[in-house]
């Protein structure tokens, strides 16, 4: 029996309350038809007896207490999936918007997904070559990893993400080279979404890209669904179609703000900065959908982008993200201002999985000690810089001056590279040794003697 | 449904739902993981219930005469009003018996390996897999005979559980006192097979199998708690030397993301000298649990020569698994720890991270619309933390053995700010504080434990142990090292302003020797085969070398010999690299060589 419920009891923000509803279930989707003939979608977010609270995806504008008819759809939010989603463009709620018609699904999945059993996971070890020295050497991206880019407004995170997506090649032992990109835009400007589309088009990968677009002026409730739809598509391509999927999600801060808006309209008790107390669990339910599993050759790698309000890394969104993801690529405002591209801030960046994905077996035997040493030496250079700003560069000891010189070279030669420059891992590592050669051997306390003997040639 | 029924009936000591309750109790409201039942009278607080047609596991957390509130340990998507709720008549239990060791469970002690076999890569809801393998046959030795009196905690049978753990089946404290009436022969039994029958004081007969059940929120009884005077040796230099913890002690590791909390926890779980490790991954990354699973299966325990998995239990409730089960995972972990403690083992429990557990409390509390205290956390956060940490301790067990539980909890403070409520409240209930520092981690100084902010209250309790086992010089070395680090900190204030070059030689020496301590001693390489775990004797001798270097250099400085000459010999760099040069065994010769090298180098400077 299909029932239409006429009218609503209450409207509050994006939520409507309907009374006397029979046979609804939690998180069921509903269709809402307005008297002017337009359709909206919603989802049940709370139930008390026969009273249900529905979240309306497109917003509640123009809804009055009695101009709607609501029908229960009998299923939770689902995403229709088939291999033909490649090359298609969807809106934030997973409906096609490229005018090419509906998807004929070979499967429908609940967009919330299910947690991957830790027992079924494979610990990610294969490294992804991005061709960017700072990333490959110091914060190596591993297939199945979730490595966010912490950025700020106006910095070149989009360019960096595109460069990574374009250059990412995978050294695969089992010969599986199917790859796909799932791109989820949440609350970004139309220009940004267009930039990504054009870049994918120019590099000829557009037929391997699935795009989910929820732009800055699209409804915020759809924004809370966008990453879930995108990740459902990614999991399908990876675990059922054996593809290596790179998921680019931008901007996670806009997503979290949408969640905050929705939470406050539900009247929930806010946590830090007004974000709901469950922001950690909610972000985790997205980020944890990256990984590799036993028995499947496909993988999901995530590259979320988030802009830190006021460049503040202790803001709840970057803070909680950092606790969930396996490291971060942190962009640096002062490098960016000095025209250094990519402006990767070395010291706060980190890849947690790199330790097991580098070394003789994957990259080269000296990789680990070289990267430790570069980190440590660059940290010392920063100390010398702050000292120099107090007592002046002239007054520094000879040792500190050499560190300053090392830092300059490191930033201008190692971090800096062209937008189209694709360096091999050997090039990057050798470049690192060239820079270390400007420091005396006794200063290299992170490198074992045998590696030093092999790679280090001091120059004056 | 049939399967669940069978399983319910097969579980020992579980009261069963009456058919009446089947009819009566139905879902009235749903809000995330919180479900309400209207006008139910049959439930008791903290009772375990099954919710809905899929039998999702839940727990009663609030009762009024109108509504009963239940938190559900699984996703509630798709639940319909009017679906039934079944009571079990008993609180959340875990089954304790052979088969726990080396296993991996979720937050409510369901075996993840069996769930993976049942439902594949993704965790499906309503799994009915029993905690312990019901089919596995164990080699049982019965230790009692007919007519024996059993009191709580007495061991009536032994089972070799893994190569390094002898599992002891203990008479459940729930029954009290009883007489053995029948003993089955030694041999092969499954976990639910009866091996001993007893008659209690009321004349009721109990069949004792290899397992028992225990409510996770109730501490298991002990005879008495005593203060511990034995250190938990971790093989990590900064912890063992500067900030030691006792067996039975509590420690917390707060740190911002990327400062190495999990890495530190892993190192402790791998190398500390406890008999049993309970590792609770509470709201953390899935890949980390996979890493522990894979790594521990290959690593060898340096003390027993057995695989590390043989002594390790994992509880994995990753951040994307249901939040209510995350809240329970800590209690499940500590109950398992207590069970092995009762057998007379020293247990170390790692909880990573207690902040996620506190957030689960906050989330549930928010759904219940309770009045929040600081930062949205419920007002009962401190009492819950205290309840948890107080379950640690060194105890005399009911059966006369001694055992201990040490708890090491990681904290993930928001924004790396230690003034937030979880860190502050935890500091009140733990006696050892290992603060991780972000700037150390940025400079890749690992473990990034800040030696200025960290503290331990246990050192005085342990002094006798050190004097007896490592000689009285140990405490002297330790305080010398500690003082030098404190002094360096003061001098660095000056150096930051004017540079190191202007300091007089005696202060320059402090800076240089502190560098040796920081880089050569406190920094420890977890990926180096020897350096990842350093025996306490080697730690003492490394300190001895450093202190010797300091004393000899001080003599030079006192004699007005310029320090630069000594620095240019490379002696300090050689001492810094001693951690890689001195092996972990038979170290006397190497230590003597270093002492000799120092003496000779200093002598050569003097004669020059």
mmCIF file with all atom_site columns, C-alpha atoms in Angstrom, chain B residues 294-471:
data_model
loop_
_atom_site.group_PDB
_atom_site.id
_atom_site.type_symbol
_atom_site.label_atom_id
_atom_site.label_alt_id
_atom_site.label_comp_id
_atom_site.label_asym_id
_atom_site.label_entity_id
_atom_site.label_seq_id
_atom_site.pdbx_PDB_ins_code
_atom_site.Cartn_x
_atom_site.Cartn_y
_atom_site.Cartn_z
_atom_site.occupancy
_atom_site.B_iso_or_equiv
_atom_site.pdbx_formal_charge
_atom_site.auth_seq_id
_atom_site.auth_comp_id
_atom_site.auth_asym_id
_atom_site.auth_atom_id
_atom_site.pdbx_PDB_model_num
ATOM 1   C CA . UNK B 1 294 ? 50.576 -8.732  10.498 1.00 0.00 ? 294 UNK B CA 1
ATOM 2   C CA . UNK B 1 295 ? 53.616 -7.514  12.418 1.00 0.00 ? 295 UNK B CA 1
ATOM 3   C CA . UNK B 1 296 ? 53.022 -9.336  15.698 1.00 0.00 ? 296 UNK B CA 1
ATOM 4   C CA . UNK B 1 297 ? 52.572 -12.561 13.780 1.00 0.00 ? 297 UNK B CA 1
ATOM 5   C CA . UNK B 1 298 ? 56.193 -12.323 12.656 1.00 0.00 ? 298 UNK B CA 1
ATOM 6   C CA . UNK B 1 299 ? 57.997 -10.816 15.644 1.00 0.00 ? 299 UNK B CA 1
ATOM 7   C CA . UNK B 1 300 ? 59.628 -12.867 18.371 1.00 0.00 ? 300 UNK B CA 1
ATOM 8   C CA . UNK B 1 301 ? 59.328 -11.993 22.049 1.00 0.00 ? 301 UNK B CA 1
ATOM 9   C CA . UNK B 1 302 ? 62.946 -11.510 23.221 1.00 0.00 ? 302 UNK B CA 1
ATOM 10  C CA . UNK B 1 303 ? 62.235 -13.039 26.632 1.00 0.00 ? 303 UNK B CA 1
ATOM 11  C CA . UNK B 1 304 ? 60.353 -16.201 25.722 1.00 0.00 ? 304 UNK B CA 1
ATOM 12  C CA . UNK B 1 305 ? 61.492 -16.754 22.153 1.00 0.00 ? 305 UNK B CA 1
ATOM 13  C CA . UNK B 1 306 ? 57.839 -17.241 21.122 1.00 0.00 ? 306 UNK B CA 1
ATOM 14  C CA . UNK B 1 307 ? 55.775 -15.265 18.656 1.00 0.00 ? 307 UNK B CA 1
ATOM 15  C CA . UNK B 1 308 ? 54.391 -12.010 20.017 1.00 0.00 ? 308 UNK B CA 1
ATOM 16  C CA . UNK B 1 309 ? 50.879 -12.993 18.910 1.00 0.00 ? 309 UNK B CA 1
ATOM 17  C CA . UNK B 1 310 ? 51.031 -15.871 21.385 1.00 0.00 ? 310 UNK B CA 1
ATOM 18  C CA . UNK B 1 311 ? 50.642 -13.427 24.237 1.00 0.00 ? 311 UNK B CA 1
ATOM 19  C CA . UNK B 1 312 ? 48.552 -10.743 22.565 1.00 0.00 ? 312 UNK B CA 1
ATOM 20  C CA . UNK B 1 313 ? 44.807 -10.153 22.317 1.00 0.00 ? 313 UNK B CA 1
ATOM 21  C CA . UNK B 1 314 ? 43.513 -7.435  20.008 1.00 0.00 ? 314 UNK B CA 1
ATOM 22  C CA . UNK B 1 315 ? 40.265 -5.581  20.438 1.00 0.00 ? 315 UNK B CA 1
ATOM 23  C CA . UNK B 1 316 ? 39.561 -3.597  17.323 1.00 0.00 ? 316 UNK B CA 1
ATOM 24  C CA . UNK B 1 317 ? 36.720 -1.155  17.240 1.00 0.00 ? 317 UNK B CA 1
ATOM 25  C CA . UNK B 1 318 ? 37.925 1.139   14.514 1.00 0.00 ? 318 UNK B CA 1
ATOM 26  C CA . UNK B 1 319 ? 36.697 4.700   14.124 1.00 0.00 ? 319 UNK B CA 1
ATOM 27  C CA . UNK B 1 320 ? 34.056 3.794   11.554 1.00 0.00 ? 320 UNK B CA 1
ATOM 28  C CA . UNK B 1 321 ? 32.601 0.931   13.555 1.00 0.00 ? 321 UNK B CA 1
ATOM 29  C CA . UNK B 1 322 ? 29.541 1.732   15.701 1.00 0.00 ? 322 UNK B CA 1
ATOM 30  C CA . UNK B 1 323 ? 30.173 4.293   18.366 1.00 0.00 ? 323 UNK B CA 1
ATOM 31  C CA . UNK B 1 324 ? 28.365 2.524   21.207 1.00 0.00 ? 324 UNK B CA 1
ATOM 32  C CA . UNK B 1 325 ? 30.568 -0.537  20.800 1.00 0.00 ? 325 UNK B CA 1
ATOM 33  C CA . UNK B 1 326 ? 33.548 1.785   21.022 1.00 0.00 ? 326 UNK B CA 1
ATOM 34  C CA . UNK B 1 327 ? 32.341 2.776   24.470 1.00 0.00 ? 327 UNK B CA 1
ATOM 35  C CA . UNK B 1 328 ? 32.139 -0.892  25.473 1.00 0.00 ? 328 UNK B CA 1
ATOM 36  C CA . UNK B 1 329 ? 35.505 -1.898  23.984 1.00 0.00 ? 329 UNK B CA 1
ATOM 37  C CA . UNK B 1 330 ? 37.507 -0.433  26.861 1.00 0.00 ? 330 UNK B CA 1
ATOM 38  C CA . UNK B 1 331 ? 35.499 -2.469  29.388 1.00 0.00 ? 331 UNK B CA 1
ATOM 39  C CA . UNK B 1 332 ? 35.764 -5.612  27.314 1.00 0.00 ? 332 UNK B CA 1
ATOM 40  C CA . UNK B 1 333 ? 39.519 -5.138  27.233 1.00 0.00 ? 333 UNK B CA 1
ATOM 41  C CA . UNK B 1 334 ? 39.929 -4.588  30.944 1.00 0.00 ? 334 UNK B CA 1
ATOM 42  C CA . UNK B 1 335 ? 37.725 -7.582  31.770 1.00 0.00 ? 335 UNK B CA 1
ATOM 43  C CA . UNK B 1 336 ? 39.930 -9.840  29.658 1.00 0.00 ? 336 UNK B CA 1
ATOM 44  C CA . UNK B 1 337 ? 42.942 -8.310  31.391 1.00 0.00 ? 337 UNK B CA 1
ATOM 45  C CA . UNK B 1 338 ? 41.491 -9.058  34.824 1.00 0.00 ? 338 UNK B CA 1
ATOM 46  C CA . UNK B 1 339 ? 40.747 -12.627 33.848 1.00 0.00 ? 339 UNK B CA 1
ATOM 47  C CA . UNK B 1 340 ? 44.375 -13.292 32.932 1.00 0.00 ? 340 UNK B CA 1
ATOM 48  C CA . UNK B 1 341 ? 45.571 -11.384 35.981 1.00 0.00 ? 341 UNK B CA 1
ATOM 49  C CA . UNK B 1 342 ? 43.528 -13.774 38.114 1.00 0.00 ? 342 UNK B CA 1
ATOM 50  C CA . UNK B 1 343 ? 45.568 -16.619 36.656 1.00 0.00 ? 343 UNK B CA 1
ATOM 51  C CA . UNK B 1 344 ? 48.682 -15.000 38.095 1.00 0.00 ? 344 UNK B CA 1
ATOM 52  C CA . UNK B 1 345 ? 49.961 -13.207 35.029 1.00 0.00 ? 345 UNK B CA 1
ATOM 53  C CA . UNK B 1 346 ? 51.294 -9.705  34.637 1.00 0.00 ? 346 UNK B CA 1
ATOM 54  C CA . UNK B 1 347 ? 49.058 -8.051  32.080 1.00 0.00 ? 347 UNK B CA 1
ATOM 55  C CA . UNK B 1 348 ? 49.655 -4.809  30.218 1.00 0.00 ? 348 UNK B CA 1
ATOM 56  C CA . UNK B 1 349 ? 46.701 -3.156  28.563 1.00 0.00 ? 349 UNK B CA 1
ATOM 57  C CA . UNK B 1 350 ? 47.140 -0.530  25.859 1.00 0.00 ? 350 UNK B CA 1
ATOM 58  C CA . UNK B 1 351 ? 44.133 1.648   25.105 1.00 0.00 ? 351 UNK B CA 1
ATOM 59  C CA . UNK B 1 352 ? 44.445 3.673   21.913 1.00 0.00 ? 352 UNK B CA 1
ATOM 60  C CA . UNK B 1 353 ? 42.827 6.090   22.255 1.00 0.00 ? 353 UNK B CA 1
ATOM 61  C CA . UNK B 1 354 ? 40.857 6.956   25.391 1.00 0.00 ? 354 UNK B CA 1
ATOM 62  C CA . UNK B 1 355 ? 39.840 10.277  23.801 1.00 0.00 ? 355 UNK B CA 1
ATOM 63  C CA . UNK B 1 356 ? 37.779 8.404   21.232 1.00 0.00 ? 356 UNK B CA 1
ATOM 64  C CA . UNK B 1 357 ? 36.178 6.480   24.058 1.00 0.00 ? 357 UNK B CA 1
ATOM 65  C CA . UNK B 1 358 ? 35.365 9.744   25.833 1.00 0.00 ? 358 UNK B CA 1
ATOM 66  C CA . UNK B 1 359 ? 33.910 11.058  22.588 1.00 0.00 ? 359 UNK B CA 1
ATOM 67  C CA . UNK B 1 360 ? 31.690 8.008   22.377 1.00 0.00 ? 360 UNK B CA 1
ATOM 68  C CA . UNK B 1 361 ? 30.443 8.850   25.881 1.00 0.00 ? 361 UNK B CA 1
ATOM 69  C CA . UNK B 1 362 ? 29.817 12.407  24.714 1.00 0.00 ? 362 UNK B CA 1
ATOM 70  C CA . UNK B 1 363 ? 27.956 11.286  21.626 1.00 0.00 ? 363 UNK B CA 1
ATOM 71  C CA . UNK B 1 364 ? 25.662 8.914   23.526 1.00 0.00 ? 364 UNK B CA 1
ATOM 72  C CA . UNK B 1 365 ? 25.171 11.525  26.226 1.00 0.00 ? 365 UNK B CA 1
ATOM 73  C CA . UNK B 1 366 ? 24.192 14.072  23.573 1.00 0.00 ? 366 UNK B CA 1
ATOM 74  C CA . UNK B 1 367 ? 21.614 11.686  22.103 1.00 0.00 ? 367 UNK B CA 1
ATOM 75  C CA . UNK B 1 368 ? 20.145 11.279  25.592 1.00 0.00 ? 368 UNK B CA 1
ATOM 76  C CA . UNK B 1 369 ? 19.966 15.069  25.870 1.00 0.00 ? 369 UNK B CA 1
ATOM 77  C CA . UNK B 1 370 ? 21.877 15.067  29.133 1.00 0.00 ? 370 UNK B CA 1
ATOM 78  C CA . UNK B 1 371 ? 23.204 18.347  30.460 1.00 0.00 ? 371 UNK B CA 1
ATOM 79  C CA . UNK B 1 372 ? 26.760 18.690  29.179 1.00 0.00 ? 372 UNK B CA 1
ATOM 80  C CA . UNK B 1 373 ? 29.696 19.818  31.294 1.00 0.00 ? 373 UNK B CA 1
ATOM 81  C CA . UNK B 1 374 ? 33.017 20.962  29.795 1.00 0.00 ? 374 UNK B CA 1
ATOM 82  C CA . UNK B 1 375 ? 33.259 20.973  25.969 1.00 0.00 ? 375 UNK B CA 1
ATOM 83  C CA . UNK B 1 376 ? 30.101 18.935  25.640 1.00 0.00 ? 376 UNK B CA 1
ATOM 84  C CA . UNK B 1 377 ? 31.498 15.990  27.607 1.00 0.00 ? 377 UNK B CA 1
ATOM 85  C CA . UNK B 1 378 ? 29.096 14.574  30.172 1.00 0.00 ? 378 UNK B CA 1
ATOM 86  C CA . UNK B 1 379 ? 29.596 15.488  33.819 1.00 0.00 ? 379 UNK B CA 1
ATOM 87  C CA . UNK B 1 380 ? 30.370 11.848  34.665 1.00 0.00 ? 380 UNK B CA 1
ATOM 88  C CA . UNK B 1 381 ? 33.485 11.751  32.453 1.00 0.00 ? 381 UNK B CA 1
ATOM 89  C CA . UNK B 1 382 ? 35.932 11.995  35.392 1.00 0.00 ? 382 UNK B CA 1
ATOM 90  C CA . UNK B 1 383 ? 34.193 9.259   37.366 1.00 0.00 ? 383 UNK B CA 1
ATOM 91  C CA . UNK B 1 384 ? 34.137 6.938   34.361 1.00 0.00 ? 384 UNK B CA 1
ATOM 92  C CA . UNK B 1 385 ? 37.836 7.554   33.729 1.00 0.00 ? 385 UNK B CA 1
ATOM 93  C CA . UNK B 1 386 ? 38.608 6.907   37.392 1.00 0.00 ? 386 UNK B CA 1
ATOM 94  C CA . UNK B 1 387 ? 36.585 3.683   37.385 1.00 0.00 ? 387 UNK B CA 1
ATOM 95  C CA . UNK B 1 388 ? 38.560 2.477   34.414 1.00 0.00 ? 388 UNK B CA 1
ATOM 96  C CA . UNK B 1 389 ? 42.062 3.364   35.575 1.00 0.00 ? 389 UNK B CA 1
ATOM 97  C CA . UNK B 1 390 ? 41.380 2.055   39.083 1.00 0.00 ? 390 UNK B CA 1
ATOM 98  C CA . UNK B 1 391 ? 40.916 -1.417  37.643 1.00 0.00 ? 391 UNK B CA 1
ATOM 99  C CA . UNK B 1 392 ? 44.691 -1.449  37.174 1.00 0.00 ? 392 UNK B CA 1
ATOM 100 C CA . UNK B 1 393 ? 46.940 -2.507  40.034 1.00 0.00 ? 393 UNK B CA 1
ATOM 101 C CA . UNK B 1 394 ? 49.200 -5.106  41.551 1.00 0.00 ? 394 UNK B CA 1
ATOM 102 C CA . UNK B 1 395 ? 47.036 -7.597  43.441 1.00 0.00 ? 395 UNK B CA 1
ATOM 103 C CA . UNK B 1 396 ? 46.912 -10.751 45.481 1.00 0.00 ? 396 UNK B CA 1
ATOM 104 C CA . UNK B 1 397 ? 44.378 -12.919 43.709 1.00 0.00 ? 397 UNK B CA 1
ATOM 105 C CA . UNK B 1 398 ? 41.640 -14.991 45.341 1.00 0.00 ? 398 UNK B CA 1
ATOM 106 C CA . UNK B 1 399 ? 43.597 -18.146 44.540 1.00 0.00 ? 399 UNK B CA 1
ATOM 107 C CA . UNK B 1 400 ? 46.739 -16.953 46.282 1.00 0.00 ? 400 UNK B CA 1
ATOM 108 C CA . UNK B 1 401 ? 48.705 -15.997 43.185 1.00 0.00 ? 401 UNK B CA 1
ATOM 109 C CA . UNK B 1 402 ? 49.949 -12.500 42.436 1.00 0.00 ? 402 UNK B CA 1
ATOM 110 C CA . UNK B 1 403 ? 49.209 -10.670 39.253 1.00 0.00 ? 403 UNK B CA 1
ATOM 111 C CA . UNK B 1 404 ? 49.033 -7.169  37.877 1.00 0.00 ? 404 UNK B CA 1
ATOM 112 C CA . UNK B 1 405 ? 47.391 -5.004  35.270 1.00 0.00 ? 405 UNK B CA 1
ATOM 113 C CA . UNK B 1 406 ? 49.238 -1.990  33.936 1.00 0.00 ? 406 UNK B CA 1
ATOM 114 C CA . UNK B 1 407 ? 47.183 0.407   31.845 1.00 0.00 ? 407 UNK B CA 1
ATOM 115 C CA . UNK B 1 408 ? 48.751 2.637   29.248 1.00 0.00 ? 408 UNK B CA 1
ATOM 116 C CA . UNK B 1 409 ? 46.195 4.944   27.699 1.00 0.00 ? 409 UNK B CA 1
ATOM 117 C CA . UNK B 1 410 ? 46.805 7.172   24.700 1.00 0.00 ? 410 UNK B CA 1
ATOM 118 C CA . UNK B 1 411 ? 45.031 10.518  24.588 1.00 0.00 ? 411 UNK B CA 1
ATOM 119 C CA . UNK B 1 412 ? 44.345 12.540  21.458 1.00 0.00 ? 412 UNK B CA 1
ATOM 120 C CA . UNK B 1 413 ? 43.732 16.063  22.751 1.00 0.00 ? 413 UNK B CA 1
ATOM 121 C CA . UNK B 1 414 ? 41.915 18.358  20.362 1.00 0.00 ? 414 UNK B CA 1
ATOM 122 C CA . UNK B 1 415 ? 44.396 20.702  18.728 1.00 0.00 ? 415 UNK B CA 1
ATOM 123 C CA . UNK B 1 416 ? 47.212 19.155  20.777 1.00 0.00 ? 416 UNK B CA 1
ATOM 124 C CA . UNK B 1 417 ? 46.074 21.257  23.711 1.00 0.00 ? 417 UNK B CA 1
ATOM 125 C CA . UNK B 1 418 ? 46.616 19.434  27.011 1.00 0.00 ? 418 UNK B CA 1
ATOM 126 C CA . UNK B 1 419 ? 44.201 21.667  28.896 1.00 0.00 ? 419 UNK B CA 1
ATOM 127 C CA . UNK B 1 420 ? 41.161 19.880  27.445 1.00 0.00 ? 420 UNK B CA 1
ATOM 128 C CA . UNK B 1 421 ? 38.989 17.790  29.801 1.00 0.00 ? 421 UNK B CA 1
ATOM 129 C CA . UNK B 1 422 ? 40.085 14.260  28.813 1.00 0.00 ? 422 UNK B CA 1
ATOM 130 C CA . UNK B 1 423 ? 43.791 14.980  29.303 1.00 0.00 ? 423 UNK B CA 1
ATOM 131 C CA . UNK B 1 424 ? 43.248 16.919  32.498 1.00 0.00 ? 424 UNK B CA 1
ATOM 132 C CA . UNK B 1 425 ? 41.006 14.306  34.077 1.00 0.00 ? 425 UNK B CA 1
ATOM 133 C CA . UNK B 1 426 ? 43.229 11.447  33.006 1.00 0.00 ? 426 UNK B CA 1
ATOM 134 C CA . UNK B 1 427 ? 46.243 13.150  34.592 1.00 0.00 ? 427 UNK B CA 1
ATOM 135 C CA . UNK B 1 428 ? 44.413 13.022  37.897 1.00 0.00 ? 428 UNK B CA 1
ATOM 136 C CA . UNK B 1 429 ? 44.036 9.247   37.791 1.00 0.00 ? 429 UNK B CA 1
ATOM 137 C CA . UNK B 1 430 ? 47.322 8.136   36.247 1.00 0.00 ? 430 UNK B CA 1
ATOM 138 C CA . UNK B 1 431 ? 50.702 8.409   37.894 1.00 0.00 ? 431 UNK B CA 1
ATOM 139 C CA . UNK B 1 432 ? 52.940 8.443   34.869 1.00 0.00 ? 432 UNK B CA 1
ATOM 140 C CA . UNK B 1 433 ? 52.692 11.095  32.179 1.00 0.00 ? 433 UNK B CA 1
ATOM 141 C CA . UNK B 1 434 ? 54.497 10.715  28.878 1.00 0.00 ? 434 UNK B CA 1
ATOM 142 C CA . UNK B 1 435 ? 53.786 13.930  27.000 1.00 0.00 ? 435 UNK B CA 1
ATOM 143 C CA . UNK B 1 436 ? 54.431 13.791  23.272 1.00 0.00 ? 436 UNK B CA 1
ATOM 144 C CA . UNK B 1 437 ? 55.695 16.956  21.701 1.00 0.00 ? 437 UNK B CA 1
ATOM 145 C CA . UNK B 1 438 ? 54.900 18.039  18.187 1.00 0.00 ? 438 UNK B CA 1
ATOM 146 C CA . UNK B 1 439 ? 58.088 19.998  17.599 1.00 0.00 ? 439 UNK B CA 1
ATOM 147 C CA . UNK B 1 440 ? 60.183 16.955  18.516 1.00 0.00 ? 440 UNK B CA 1
ATOM 148 C CA . UNK B 1 441 ? 58.155 14.919  16.050 1.00 0.00 ? 441 UNK B CA 1
ATOM 149 C CA . UNK B 1 442 ? 58.680 17.589  13.374 1.00 0.00 ? 442 UNK B CA 1
ATOM 150 C CA . UNK B 1 443 ? 62.432 17.249  13.864 1.00 0.00 ? 443 UNK B CA 1
ATOM 151 C CA . UNK B 1 444 ? 61.939 13.469  13.656 1.00 0.00 ? 444 UNK B CA 1
ATOM 152 C CA . UNK B 1 445 ? 63.123 13.001  17.230 1.00 0.00 ? 445 UNK B CA 1
ATOM 153 C CA . UNK B 1 446 ? 61.379 9.740   18.152 1.00 0.00 ? 446 UNK B CA 1
ATOM 154 C CA . UNK B 1 447 ? 60.037 8.732   20.565 1.00 0.00 ? 447 UNK B CA 1
ATOM 155 C CA . UNK B 1 448 ? 58.851 12.335  20.780 1.00 0.00 ? 448 UNK B CA 1
ATOM 156 C CA . UNK B 1 449 ? 58.406 12.217  24.554 1.00 0.00 ? 449 UNK B CA 1
ATOM 157 C CA . UNK B 1 450 ? 59.036 15.649  25.993 1.00 0.00 ? 450 UNK B CA 1
ATOM 158 C CA . UNK B 1 451 ? 61.502 15.140  28.874 1.00 0.00 ? 451 UNK B CA 1
ATOM 159 C CA . UNK B 1 452 ? 60.614 18.489  30.403 1.00 0.00 ? 452 UNK B CA 1
ATOM 160 C CA . UNK B 1 453 ? 56.827 18.077  30.551 1.00 0.00 ? 453 UNK B CA 1
ATOM 161 C CA . UNK B 1 454 ? 56.668 14.359  31.357 1.00 0.00 ? 454 UNK B CA 1
ATOM 162 C CA . UNK B 1 455 ? 56.775 12.943  34.856 1.00 0.00 ? 455 UNK B CA 1
ATOM 163 C CA . UNK B 1 456 ? 56.477 9.737   36.839 1.00 0.00 ? 456 UNK B CA 1
ATOM 164 C CA . UNK B 1 457 ? 55.442 9.234   40.441 1.00 0.00 ? 457 UNK B CA 1
ATOM 165 C CA . UNK B 1 458 ? 56.764 5.671   40.517 1.00 0.00 ? 458 UNK B CA 1
ATOM 166 C CA . UNK B 1 459 ? 60.508 6.218   40.658 1.00 0.00 ? 459 UNK B CA 1
ATOM 167 C CA . UNK B 1 460 ? 60.723 6.257   44.451 1.00 0.00 ? 460 UNK B CA 1
ATOM 168 C CA . UNK B 1 461 ? 58.695 3.029   44.677 1.00 0.00 ? 461 UNK B CA 1
ATOM 169 C CA . UNK B 1 462 ? 61.200 1.403   42.382 1.00 0.00 ? 462 UNK B CA 1
ATOM 170 C CA . UNK B 1 463 ? 64.432 2.630   43.900 1.00 0.00 ? 463 UNK B CA 1
ATOM 171 C CA . UNK B 1 464 ? 65.031 -0.545  45.906 1.00 0.00 ? 464 UNK B CA 1
ATOM 172 C CA . UNK B 1 465 ? 64.519 -2.671  42.837 1.00 0.00 ? 465 UNK B CA 1
ATOM 173 C CA . UNK B 1 466 ? 67.062 -0.642  40.884 1.00 0.00 ? 466 UNK B CA 1
ATOM 174 C CA . UNK B 1 467 ? 69.623 -0.745  43.691 1.00 0.00 ? 467 UNK B CA 1
ATOM 175 C CA . UNK B 1 468 ? 69.260 -4.480  43.982 1.00 0.00 ? 468 UNK B CA 1
ATOM 176 C CA . UNK B 1 469 ? 69.246 -5.366  40.295 1.00 0.00 ? 469 UNK B CA 1
ATOM 177 C CA . UNK B 1 470 ? 71.297 -2.661  38.599 1.00 0.00 ? 470 UNK B CA 1
ATOM 178 C CA . UNK B 1 471 ? 73.540 -1.369  41.354 1.00 0.00 ? 471 UNK B CA 1
#
